[in-house]
Coordinates of C-alpha atoms in Angstrom, one line a residue:
M8 CA 87.4 116.9 82.5
N9 CA 84.2 118.2 80.9
Q10 CA 81.6 115.7 79.6
D11 CA 81.5 117.8 76.6
D12 CA 84.3 115.6 75.2
G13 CA 82.4 112.3 76.6
M14 CA 84.7 111.1 79.3
P15 CA 83.7 112.0 83.0
A16 CA 86.1 113.4 85.5
G17 CA 87.7 110.5 87.9
S18 CA 87.2 107.6 85.2
A19 CA 89.8 105.2 85.2
A20 CA 90.9 103.5 82.0
G21 CA 93.1 101.6 83.8
P22 CA 94.6 99.5 86.3
G23 CA 95.9 101.9 88.7
F24 CA 99.2 103.0 90.4
P25 CA 101.7 100.8 90.7
V26 CA 102.7 99.8 93.9
A27 CA 106.3 99.6 94.9
D28 CA 107.8 96.7 95.4
A29 CA 110.2 95.8 99.2
A30 CA 113.6 96.9 97.7
T31 CA 112.4 100.4 96.2
I32 CA 110.6 100.7 99.8
R33 CA 113.6 100.3 101.7
R34 CA 115.6 101.9 99.3
E35 CA 112.9 105.7 99.9
V36 CA 112.4 105.2 103.4
G37 CA 116.5 104.9 103.8
R38 CA 117.2 108.3 102.1
L39 CA 114.6 110.5 103.6
A40 CA 116.0 108.9 107.1
R41 CA 119.7 109.3 106.1
P42 CA 119.3 113.3 107.5
H43 CA 118.4 111.6 110.9
L44 CA 120.7 109.6 111.3
P45 CA 121.9 111.6 114.6
T46 CA 118.8 111.2 115.8
L47 CA 118.5 107.7 115.1
L48 CA 121.6 106.8 117.1
T49 CA 121.0 108.8 120.3
V50 CA 118.1 106.4 120.1
L51 CA 119.6 103.6 119.7
V52 CA 122.2 104.7 122.5
L53 CA 119.5 105.7 124.6
G54 CA 116.8 102.7 124.1
V55 CA 119.8 100.7 125.5
L56 CA 120.8 102.2 128.1
S57 CA 117.2 102.7 129.9
T58 CA 116.3 98.9 129.1
A59 CA 119.0 97.4 130.6
T60 CA 118.1 99.8 133.9
T61 CA 115.0 98.2 134.0
L62 CA 117.4 94.6 134.5
V63 CA 117.5 96.2 137.9
T64 CA 114.0 94.9 139.5
P65 CA 114.4 91.2 138.9
V66 CA 118.3 91.0 139.9
V67 CA 117.4 92.4 143.3
I68 CA 113.9 90.7 143.8
G69 CA 116.2 86.9 143.3
A70 CA 118.6 88.5 145.6
L71 CA 115.8 89.3 148.4
V72 CA 114.8 85.5 147.8
D73 CA 118.3 83.9 148.2
A74 CA 118.5 86.1 151.1
V75 CA 115.3 85.2 152.7
R76 CA 116.0 81.5 151.9
T77 CA 119.5 81.8 153.5
G78 CA 117.9 84.3 156.7
T79 CA 120.1 86.6 155.9
A80 CA 117.2 89.3 154.8
T81 CA 116.9 92.3 157.4
P82 CA 115.0 95.3 157.2
A83 CA 117.7 97.6 155.7
G84 CA 117.5 95.1 152.7
V85 CA 114.3 94.9 151.8
A86 CA 114.0 98.5 152.0
W87 CA 116.8 99.2 149.7
T88 CA 115.6 96.3 147.2
A89 CA 112.2 98.8 147.0
A90 CA 114.2 101.8 146.8
A91 CA 116.5 99.9 143.9
M92 CA 113.5 99.3 142.0
I93 CA 111.6 102.5 142.4
V94 CA 114.4 104.5 140.8
S95 CA 115.6 101.8 138.4
T96 CA 112.1 101.8 137.2
A97 CA 111.8 105.7 136.9
A98 CA 114.8 105.9 135.5
G99 CA 114.1 103.6 132.6
S100 CA 110.7 104.5 131.9
A101 CA 112.0 108.3 132.0
G102 CA 114.8 106.9 129.5
I103 CA 112.3 104.6 127.5
G104 CA 109.7 107.7 127.2
A105 CA 112.5 109.9 125.4
T106 CA 113.3 107.0 123.2
I107 CA 110.1 106.6 122.2
M108 CA 109.2 110.5 121.7
L109 CA 112.7 110.6 119.3
A110 CA 111.8 107.9 117.6
G111 CA 108.1 109.2 117.2
R112 CA 109.7 112.3 115.4
C113 CA 111.8 110.6 113.2
Y114 CA 109.0 108.3 112.2
H115 CA 106.9 111.6 111.1
A116 CA 110.1 113.2 109.8
V117 CA 110.1 110.6 107.3
L118 CA 106.4 110.3 107.0
A119 CA 106.6 114.1 106.2
G120 CA 108.9 113.6 103.6
L121 CA 107.1 110.8 101.6
R122 CA 103.5 113.0 102.0
E123 CA 105.0 116.2 100.3
Q124 CA 106.7 113.0 97.7
L125 CA 103.4 112.0 96.9
V126 CA 101.8 114.8 96.4
G127 CA 104.6 116.6 94.2
R128 CA 104.4 113.6 91.9
G129 CA 100.5 113.5 91.9
I130 CA 100.3 117.2 91.2
S131 CA 103.3 117.0 88.6
L132 CA 101.8 114.0 86.4
P133 CA 99.7 114.5 83.2
Q134 CA 95.9 114.4 83.8
S135 CA 95.7 111.5 80.8
V136 CA 98.4 109.3 83.4
T137 CA 96.1 110.0 86.0
E138 CA 92.9 109.3 84.0
R139 CA 93.6 106.1 83.1
A140 CA 95.2 105.4 86.7
G141 CA 92.1 106.1 88.5
T142 CA 91.8 109.7 90.5
G143 CA 89.8 107.6 93.2
D144 CA 93.1 105.5 93.5
L145 CA 95.2 108.4 93.9
V146 CA 92.8 110.1 96.7
S147 CA 93.0 107.0 98.1
R148 CA 96.7 106.7 98.3
S149 CA 97.0 110.1 99.8
S150 CA 94.3 109.8 102.4
D151 CA 93.3 106.7 103.3
D152 CA 97.0 105.1 103.0
V153 CA 98.4 108.3 104.8
G154 CA 96.1 107.8 106.9
E155 CA 96.9 104.6 108.0
I156 CA 100.2 105.3 108.4
V157 CA 99.9 108.3 110.7
D158 CA 96.9 106.4 112.9
A159 CA 99.8 103.6 113.4
A160 CA 102.5 105.6 114.5
P161 CA 101.3 105.0 118.4
Q162 CA 101.2 101.4 118.0
I163 CA 104.4 101.0 116.2
V164 CA 107.0 103.5 117.5
P165 CA 106.9 102.3 121.4
A166 CA 106.2 98.9 120.9
V167 CA 108.8 98.2 118.0
T168 CA 111.2 100.6 120.0
T169 CA 110.7 98.9 123.5
A170 CA 110.5 95.3 122.2
A171 CA 113.8 95.6 119.9
F172 CA 116.1 96.9 122.8
T173 CA 114.1 94.3 125.4
I174 CA 114.5 91.8 123.7
V175 CA 118.7 92.1 123.2
V176 CA 119.3 92.9 126.8
T177 CA 117.2 90.2 127.7
V178 CA 118.8 87.9 126.5
A179 CA 122.2 89.0 127.3
G180 CA 121.5 89.4 130.9
L181 CA 119.6 85.6 130.9
S182 CA 122.9 84.5 129.3
V183 CA 124.9 86.6 132.2
L184 CA 123.1 84.6 134.5
D185 CA 123.7 81.3 133.2
W186 CA 124.2 80.3 129.5
R187 CA 121.6 78.1 130.2
Y188 CA 118.9 80.2 130.7
G189 CA 120.1 82.0 127.9
V190 CA 119.8 78.3 125.8
A191 CA 116.0 77.5 127.6
L192 CA 115.2 80.9 125.9
L193 CA 116.2 79.8 122.4
V194 CA 113.9 76.8 122.5
T195 CA 111.0 79.3 121.5
L196 CA 113.2 80.9 119.0
P197 CA 111.9 78.6 115.9
V198 CA 108.4 79.0 117.4
Y199 CA 108.2 82.4 117.1
V200 CA 110.3 82.7 113.7
W201 CA 107.8 79.7 112.2
T202 CA 104.8 82.3 113.8
M203 CA 106.3 85.3 112.1
R204 CA 107.4 83.1 108.7
W205 CA 104.1 82.1 108.1
Y206 CA 102.6 86.0 108.8
L207 CA 104.4 87.6 106.7
R208 CA 104.1 84.6 103.8
T209 CA 100.3 85.0 104.5
A210 CA 99.7 88.8 105.7
P211 CA 101.2 90.6 102.9
A212 CA 98.7 89.8 100.3
V213 CA 95.9 89.9 102.4
Y214 CA 96.4 93.3 103.1
R215 CA 97.2 94.5 99.5
A216 CA 93.8 93.3 98.4
E217 CA 92.4 95.3 101.4
R218 CA 93.7 98.5 100.8
A219 CA 93.3 97.9 96.9
A220 CA 89.8 97.0 97.9
M221 CA 89.1 100.4 99.6
S222 CA 90.9 102.0 96.6
G223 CA 88.1 100.7 94.6
R224 CA 85.1 102.0 97.1
A225 CA 86.8 105.3 96.6
Q226 CA 87.2 105.1 93.3
Q227 CA 83.1 104.7 93.1
I228 CA 82.7 107.5 95.8
V229 CA 84.7 109.8 93.6
E230 CA 82.7 108.6 90.1
S231 CA 79.5 109.3 91.9
Q232 CA 80.1 112.6 93.2
R233 CA 81.8 114.1 90.3
G234 CA 79.1 113.2 88.2
F235 CA 76.1 113.8 90.3
A236 CA 74.5 115.6 87.5
T237 CA 74.7 112.3 85.5
V238 CA 73.2 110.3 87.6
L239 CA 70.7 111.9 88.3
G240 CA 69.9 113.0 84.5
F241 CA 70.0 109.2 83.7
G242 CA 68.4 108.3 86.5
L243 CA 71.8 106.1 87.2
A244 CA 70.9 106.5 91.2
E245 CA 70.2 102.8 92.1
T246 CA 72.5 101.7 90.0
R247 CA 75.2 104.0 91.4
H248 CA 74.3 102.4 94.8
R249 CA 74.2 99.3 94.3
R250 CA 78.4 99.3 92.7
M251 CA 79.1 101.2 95.9
Q252 CA 77.2 98.4 97.8
D253 CA 79.1 95.6 96.4
A254 CA 82.3 97.6 96.8
S255 CA 81.8 98.2 100.6
W256 CA 81.0 94.0 100.7
T257 CA 84.5 94.1 99.2
V258 CA 86.1 96.1 101.5
S259 CA 84.2 94.1 104.4
G260 CA 84.9 90.5 103.6
H261 CA 88.6 91.4 103.0
T262 CA 88.7 93.1 106.4
L263 CA 87.2 89.5 108.1
R264 CA 89.8 88.0 106.4
T265 CA 92.5 90.2 107.9
R266 CA 90.8 90.1 111.1
T267 CA 90.8 86.1 110.4
V268 CA 95.0 86.2 109.6
Q269 CA 95.5 88.2 113.3
N270 CA 93.5 85.7 115.7
M271 CA 95.4 83.1 114.0
F272 CA 98.8 85.2 114.7
G273 CA 97.5 85.5 118.1
S274 CA 97.1 81.9 118.9
R275 CA 100.5 81.0 118.2
L276 CA 102.4 83.8 119.9
T277 CA 100.5 81.9 123.0
G278 CA 101.7 78.7 122.5
A279 CA 105.2 80.1 121.9
E280 CA 105.0 81.8 125.4
F281 CA 103.8 79.3 127.5
L282 CA 107.0 77.1 125.7
G283 CA 109.8 79.4 126.7
L284 CA 108.0 79.4 130.4
A285 CA 108.3 75.5 130.7
A286 CA 111.6 75.3 129.3
I287 CA 112.8 78.4 131.8
L288 CA 110.8 76.6 135.1
L289 CA 112.7 72.9 133.8
V290 CA 116.3 74.3 133.3
G291 CA 115.8 76.5 136.4
F292 CA 115.0 72.7 138.2
H293 CA 117.5 71.5 137.0
L294 CA 120.2 73.4 138.0
I295 CA 119.0 74.0 141.1
G296 CA 118.4 70.3 141.7
A297 CA 122.3 70.1 140.7
G298 CA 123.4 72.9 143.2
L299 CA 124.1 75.1 140.0
S300 CA 121.8 77.7 140.4
T301 CA 119.7 79.3 143.6
V302 CA 116.7 79.6 143.9
G303 CA 116.7 83.4 143.2
A304 CA 118.7 83.4 140.0
A305 CA 115.8 80.9 138.6
T306 CA 113.6 83.6 140.3
T307 CA 115.3 86.2 138.4
A308 CA 115.4 84.3 134.7
M309 CA 111.2 84.2 135.4
L310 CA 111.2 87.7 135.9
M311 CA 113.0 88.5 132.9
F312 CA 111.8 85.9 130.8
L313 CA 108.2 87.7 132.2
R314 CA 109.4 90.7 131.3
L315 CA 109.4 89.5 127.6
F316 CA 105.5 89.2 127.4
G317 CA 104.4 92.1 126.6
P318 CA 107.1 93.6 124.9
V319 CA 107.4 90.9 122.7
Y320 CA 103.7 90.6 122.2
G321 CA 103.4 94.2 121.3
F322 CA 106.2 93.7 118.6
L323 CA 104.7 91.2 116.9
L324 CA 100.9 92.7 117.2
A325 CA 103.0 95.5 115.8
L326 CA 104.6 93.8 113.5
D327 CA 100.8 92.7 112.2
Q328 CA 99.7 96.6 112.1
M329 CA 103.3 97.1 110.5
Q330 CA 102.3 94.7 107.3
S331 CA 98.8 97.3 106.3
V332 CA 101.6 100.1 107.2
F333 CA 104.4 98.7 104.4
A334 CA 101.4 98.1 102.1
S335 CA 100.0 101.6 102.2
L336 CA 104.1 102.7 101.8
G337 CA 104.2 100.2 98.6
R338 CA 100.8 102.0 97.3
M339 CA 102.6 105.9 98.4
I340 CA 105.5 105.1 97.1
G341 CA 104.0 103.6 93.9
V342 CA 102.9 106.5 93.1
S343 CA 106.6 108.4 92.6
T344 CA 107.8 105.2 90.1
V345 CA 105.6 106.1 87.7
P346 CA 107.5 107.2 84.4
D347 CA 107.2 110.0 82.7
P348 CA 105.3 109.2 79.6
P349 CA 107.6 109.7 76.3
P350 CA 107.3 113.9 75.0
A351 CA 105.1 114.2 72.2
P352 CA 106.4 115.0 69.2
A353 CA 107.0 118.4 68.8
G354 CA 105.6 120.8 66.1
R355 CA 107.1 124.2 65.0
A356 CA 105.0 127.3 65.3
G357 CA 107.1 129.9 63.3
P358 CA 107.4 132.9 62.9
G359 CA 104.2 135.6 63.8
T360 CA 102.8 132.0 64.7
A361 CA 101.8 131.2 68.8
V362 CA 99.9 127.9 68.1
R363 CA 100.1 125.0 65.0
V364 CA 98.1 122.3 65.3
E365 CA 98.5 119.7 62.8
R366 CA 96.6 116.7 61.8
V367 CA 96.2 116.1 65.9
G368 CA 94.2 112.3 66.5
F369 CA 93.6 111.6 69.9
R370 CA 91.5 109.5 71.8
Y371 CA 90.6 108.4 75.9
G372 CA 92.6 105.1 76.4
P373 CA 93.8 102.5 73.5
D374 CA 90.1 101.3 73.2
G375 CA 88.3 103.8 72.7
P376 CA 86.6 106.0 70.4
P377 CA 88.6 109.0 68.3
V378 CA 87.9 112.2 70.0
L379 CA 89.9 114.3 67.7
D380 CA 91.1 113.4 63.8
G381 CA 93.5 115.2 62.1
V382 CA 92.6 118.9 63.4
D383 CA 94.4 121.5 61.9
L384 CA 94.8 124.5 63.4
T385 CA 96.5 127.8 63.8
V386 CA 96.9 130.9 65.7
A387 CA 98.3 133.8 64.7
T388 CA 100.3 135.5 68.0
G389 CA 98.2 138.6 69.1
E390 CA 95.0 136.6 67.7
R391 CA 91.8 135.7 69.3
V392 CA 90.3 132.3 68.3
A393 CA 86.9 131.1 69.8
V394 CA 85.9 127.1 69.1
V395 CA 82.2 126.5 69.4
G396 CA 80.0 123.5 68.5
P397 CA 77.8 121.1 69.2
S398 CA 78.7 118.9 72.8
G399 CA 80.8 116.5 72.3
A400 CA 82.1 117.9 69.5
G401 CA 85.8 117.6 70.9
K402 CA 86.2 121.2 71.8
T403 CA 87.8 120.7 75.5
T404 CA 89.7 117.9 74.5
L405 CA 91.5 120.3 71.8
A406 CA 92.0 123.1 74.3
G407 CA 93.9 120.6 76.5
L408 CA 95.3 120.1 73.7
V409 CA 97.1 122.9 73.3
A410 CA 97.3 123.6 76.9
G411 CA 99.4 120.9 77.3
I412 CA 97.2 118.3 79.6
H413 CA 97.3 116.0 76.8
D414 CA 99.3 114.3 74.3
P415 CA 97.9 114.0 70.8
G416 CA 98.0 110.4 69.9
S417 CA 99.0 111.4 66.6
G418 CA 100.3 114.8 64.7
T419 CA 102.2 117.4 66.5
V420 CA 100.7 120.5 68.7
A421 CA 103.0 123.9 68.9
R422 CA 102.2 126.5 71.6
P423 CA 104.2 129.3 73.6
A424 CA 106.3 128.1 77.1
R425 CA 104.0 130.5 79.0
T426 CA 100.5 129.1 78.3
V427 CA 97.8 129.2 80.9
L428 CA 94.6 127.4 81.3
I429 CA 91.1 128.6 82.9
T430 CA 88.0 126.4 82.9
Q431 CA 84.7 126.2 83.8
E432 CA 85.5 124.1 87.0
T433 CA 87.2 127.0 89.0
H434 CA 88.5 126.5 92.5
V435 CA 89.2 128.7 95.5
F436 CA 91.7 127.3 97.5
A437 CA 91.5 127.0 101.1
G438 CA 93.4 130.9 102.1
S439 CA 93.2 134.3 102.2
L440 CA 92.4 136.1 98.7
R441 CA 95.8 136.7 98.1
E442 CA 97.1 134.1 98.0
N443 CA 94.6 132.7 95.9
L444 CA 95.1 135.9 93.2
T445 CA 98.8 135.4 94.0
L446 CA 99.4 131.8 93.1
A447 CA 100.4 132.5 89.6
A448 CA 102.4 135.4 90.5
A449 CA 104.0 134.2 94.1
D450 CA 105.8 137.9 93.8
A451 CA 103.1 140.3 92.8
T452 CA 102.6 143.1 95.4
D453 CA 99.0 144.5 97.1
D454 CA 98.9 146.9 94.4
E455 CA 99.6 145.1 91.4
V456 CA 97.0 142.9 93.0
V457 CA 94.5 145.4 92.9
A458 CA 95.6 146.4 89.4
A459 CA 95.0 142.9 87.9
L460 CA 91.3 143.3 89.8
G461 CA 90.9 146.1 88.8
T462 CA 91.7 145.5 84.9
I463 CA 88.8 142.7 84.8
G464 CA 86.6 145.4 86.5
A465 CA 86.1 143.5 89.7
T466 CA 87.7 146.3 92.2
G467 CA 84.9 146.0 93.8
L468 CA 86.0 142.6 95.2
V469 CA 88.2 143.0 97.5
G470 CA 85.5 145.5 99.9
Q471 CA 83.1 143.7 99.5
L472 CA 85.2 141.3 101.6
P473 CA 84.8 142.1 105.6
E474 CA 89.0 141.6 105.6
G475 CA 89.8 142.9 102.3
L476 CA 92.6 140.7 100.8
D477 CA 93.3 139.0 104.2
T478 CA 89.9 137.7 104.1
E479 CA 89.5 133.6 104.2
V480 CA 87.9 132.1 101.4
G481 CA 87.3 128.4 100.1
A482 CA 86.6 125.7 102.0
R483 CA 87.3 127.0 105.6
G484 CA 86.5 130.7 105.0
T485 CA 84.3 133.2 102.9
A486 CA 82.1 131.3 100.7
L487 CA 83.0 133.3 96.9
T488 CA 80.1 133.2 94.6
P489 CA 80.7 131.4 91.5
A490 CA 80.9 134.9 89.5
Q491 CA 83.5 135.6 91.7
A492 CA 85.3 132.5 91.7
Q493 CA 85.9 133.2 88.2
Q494 CA 86.5 136.9 88.3
V495 CA 89.5 135.4 90.6
A496 CA 90.5 133.3 87.8
L497 CA 90.6 136.0 85.3
A498 CA 92.7 137.9 87.7
R499 CA 95.5 135.3 87.3
V500 CA 95.0 135.3 83.9
V501 CA 96.2 138.9 84.3
L502 CA 98.6 138.3 87.2
A503 CA 100.6 135.7 85.5
D504 CA 100.9 137.2 81.9
P505 CA 101.2 134.5 79.7
D506 CA 102.0 134.5 75.8
L507 CA 98.6 132.2 75.2
A508 CA 95.6 132.2 77.2
I509 CA 93.4 129.5 76.9
L510 CA 89.8 129.7 78.1
D511 CA 87.6 126.8 78.0
E512 CA 84.2 127.8 78.9
A513 CA 85.5 129.6 82.0
T514 CA 82.6 132.2 82.3
A515 CA 80.0 129.5 82.1
E516 CA 79.2 128.6 85.8
A517 CA 78.1 131.6 86.6
G518 CA 74.6 131.5 84.6
S519 CA 72.6 134.8 82.6
T520 CA 73.1 137.3 85.6
H521 CA 76.4 137.8 85.7
S522 CA 77.2 136.6 81.8
E523 CA 78.0 140.4 80.4
Q524 CA 80.2 141.5 83.3
L525 CA 82.2 138.1 83.1
D526 CA 82.3 138.4 79.0
R527 CA 83.9 142.3 79.3
A528 CA 86.3 140.5 82.1
A529 CA 87.3 137.9 80.0
D530 CA 88.0 140.5 77.2
A531 CA 90.2 142.6 79.3
A532 CA 92.3 139.3 80.4
L533 CA 93.1 138.6 76.5
R534 CA 93.6 142.0 75.5
G535 CA 97.0 142.0 74.2
R536 CA 97.8 138.1 74.1
T537 CA 96.5 135.1 71.9
G538 CA 93.9 133.7 73.4
L539 CA 91.6 130.4 72.8
V540 CA 88.4 130.1 74.0
V541 CA 86.1 127.6 74.4
A542 CA 82.9 129.5 73.5
H543 CA 79.7 128.4 75.6
R544 CA 77.6 131.9 74.5
L545 CA 78.1 133.1 71.0
S546 CA 78.1 136.3 71.8
Q547 CA 82.0 135.5 73.2
A548 CA 82.4 133.9 69.7
R549 CA 81.2 137.3 67.8
A550 CA 83.7 138.8 69.8
C551 CA 87.0 137.0 68.3
D552 CA 88.8 137.6 65.0
R553 CA 88.4 134.4 64.2
I554 CA 85.8 131.6 65.0
V555 CA 86.6 127.3 64.8
V556 CA 83.2 125.7 64.1
M557 CA 83.9 121.4 65.3
D558 CA 82.4 118.5 65.2
R559 CA 82.3 115.3 65.8
G560 CA 85.9 115.4 66.6
R561 CA 86.6 117.8 63.3
V562 CA 87.2 121.3 62.1
A563 CA 84.0 121.5 60.3
E564 CA 84.2 125.2 59.6
I565 CA 86.5 128.2 60.4
G566 CA 86.3 131.9 59.6
T567 CA 85.0 134.9 60.9
H568 CA 81.4 135.8 62.4
D569 CA 80.4 137.0 59.3
E570 CA 81.9 135.2 56.7
L571 CA 80.4 132.3 58.8
V572 CA 76.8 134.3 58.6
A573 CA 76.8 134.9 55.3
A574 CA 78.3 131.3 54.4
G575 CA 74.8 129.9 56.0
G576 CA 76.5 126.0 57.2
R577 CA 76.5 125.0 60.8
Y578 CA 77.4 128.2 62.2
A579 CA 74.9 130.0 60.9
R580 CA 72.3 128.0 62.1
L581 CA 73.7 127.7 66.2
W582 CA 74.1 131.3 65.7
E583 CA 70.2 131.9 64.3
S584 CA 69.3 129.7 67.5
W585 CA 71.5 131.0 69.7
S586 CA 70.1 134.8 68.2
A587 CA 66.5 133.3 69.0
G588 CA 67.0 132.5 72.7
R589 CA 66.0 128.7 71.6
P590 CA 67.6 125.3 71.4
A591 CA 69.5 124.3 68.7
P592 CA 68.0 121.9 65.9
A593 CA 68.8 118.5 66.1
R594 CA 71.1 117.5 64.0

């Protein structure tokens, strides 16, 4: 957004995007996981078989203990025990590794679907909705939250996959060994349940607060970056620094709280493990004393329980990580739950009319000052109209309303379906020059691309780049000059061939050196189509069929260049000052 309209880019007028509830998260994740059900079934079968294989080790060790006690152990028996342990461990490890790999593939496939859904919804939302929620919040969700889920994969996928199968198979194995060993293991269940209930009751709010604090910090960073010129111009560096410092300390406080919760969680898990060991030992002592079990069987039961330590501890620690992931999922999916705003009342342009603006009012946010007030404007088909006026007059807002970026707060706006808007903030995407030019016309051939550049007088651009249309430009390639970037934007207009083209100071960023060249390029891009030009230089306005002079959100004057100069009003004074090369007189 241009500062011309009194609202800096990235400002948030609202509380941020919503966070999806647990039911919505389960529904969306389940929907995206449905195509991967065959793989998930393979994970289930392979996981059970692989984990069952690893039970061989405690069983053969228990049998060896009994053989030693009874004096029946032989070197061959020891060798067979060692071989069984080696083979079962190798087979189990290979199977668990394959299980983890398949589970990880499903995890990342679902995440990719969520990421595409988030980006698609974020792009499709009206700019006014994004501005009210805060662009920093959207950036945080598409970067910090996605990164949180990706970074958690190496911990969560192995821990959850291994623990789930190990717990089920081990409990079954202990019960087969002797049901009382299975009962002894259940003694720890209340402690684990209590620990998990406490954690699930405490952790989600802590993690949500931490993610929200990170979002607030990201908002401060985005606003400082996008408003850098304003920060320098008004000497706000110290103020912005303090706000960033406060936001960072807020994040640190929430992070310390999450670490405290993690430590308390770990201490409860250690207590549950101690209780389980004591229960297995007591049951084994009782059964051996009663002649109902052997030392080898008790050894097997103890080894089985010891096998649970790592997976269970890993799972419950992963549960800690999963809370953060769950909070991030809620924030990612929450963007998709934003409802589309109700459509603005549509006006009718009428025969021979491309644009009709009737009694339009607009303000940023419900409590913001009016930016436009009772604006009326009609643009005939094929006509080129310039919009001029002092800073803050509402020119960019009017262009945004006509383009459909904003909906009017009152009144109606009618425009052609095929409308494009080019602003002074021209973006060059990372990719080839060809890809940048064909964004608006994906099926355009190289000949059509070159012809579009020729239309705006920029054929030489291809020859100036080392690999022509295949040259990588943007952040990871050759940097285009501001003038070249604006030539690319104007060539996109030619390729898109819209019924209405809106140029919002689209040639202002290149400076005076290339101004005449870009003015000619803009004139060529608009030739033969309806145009609305927010003019930075009055030479652009003079070339248009009519000129609209705006002041304080209203249309102050309208007419041709000659008519307005002859009238001696606002435009005449602006023209006189601009022609003389000096600033406009104070108002």
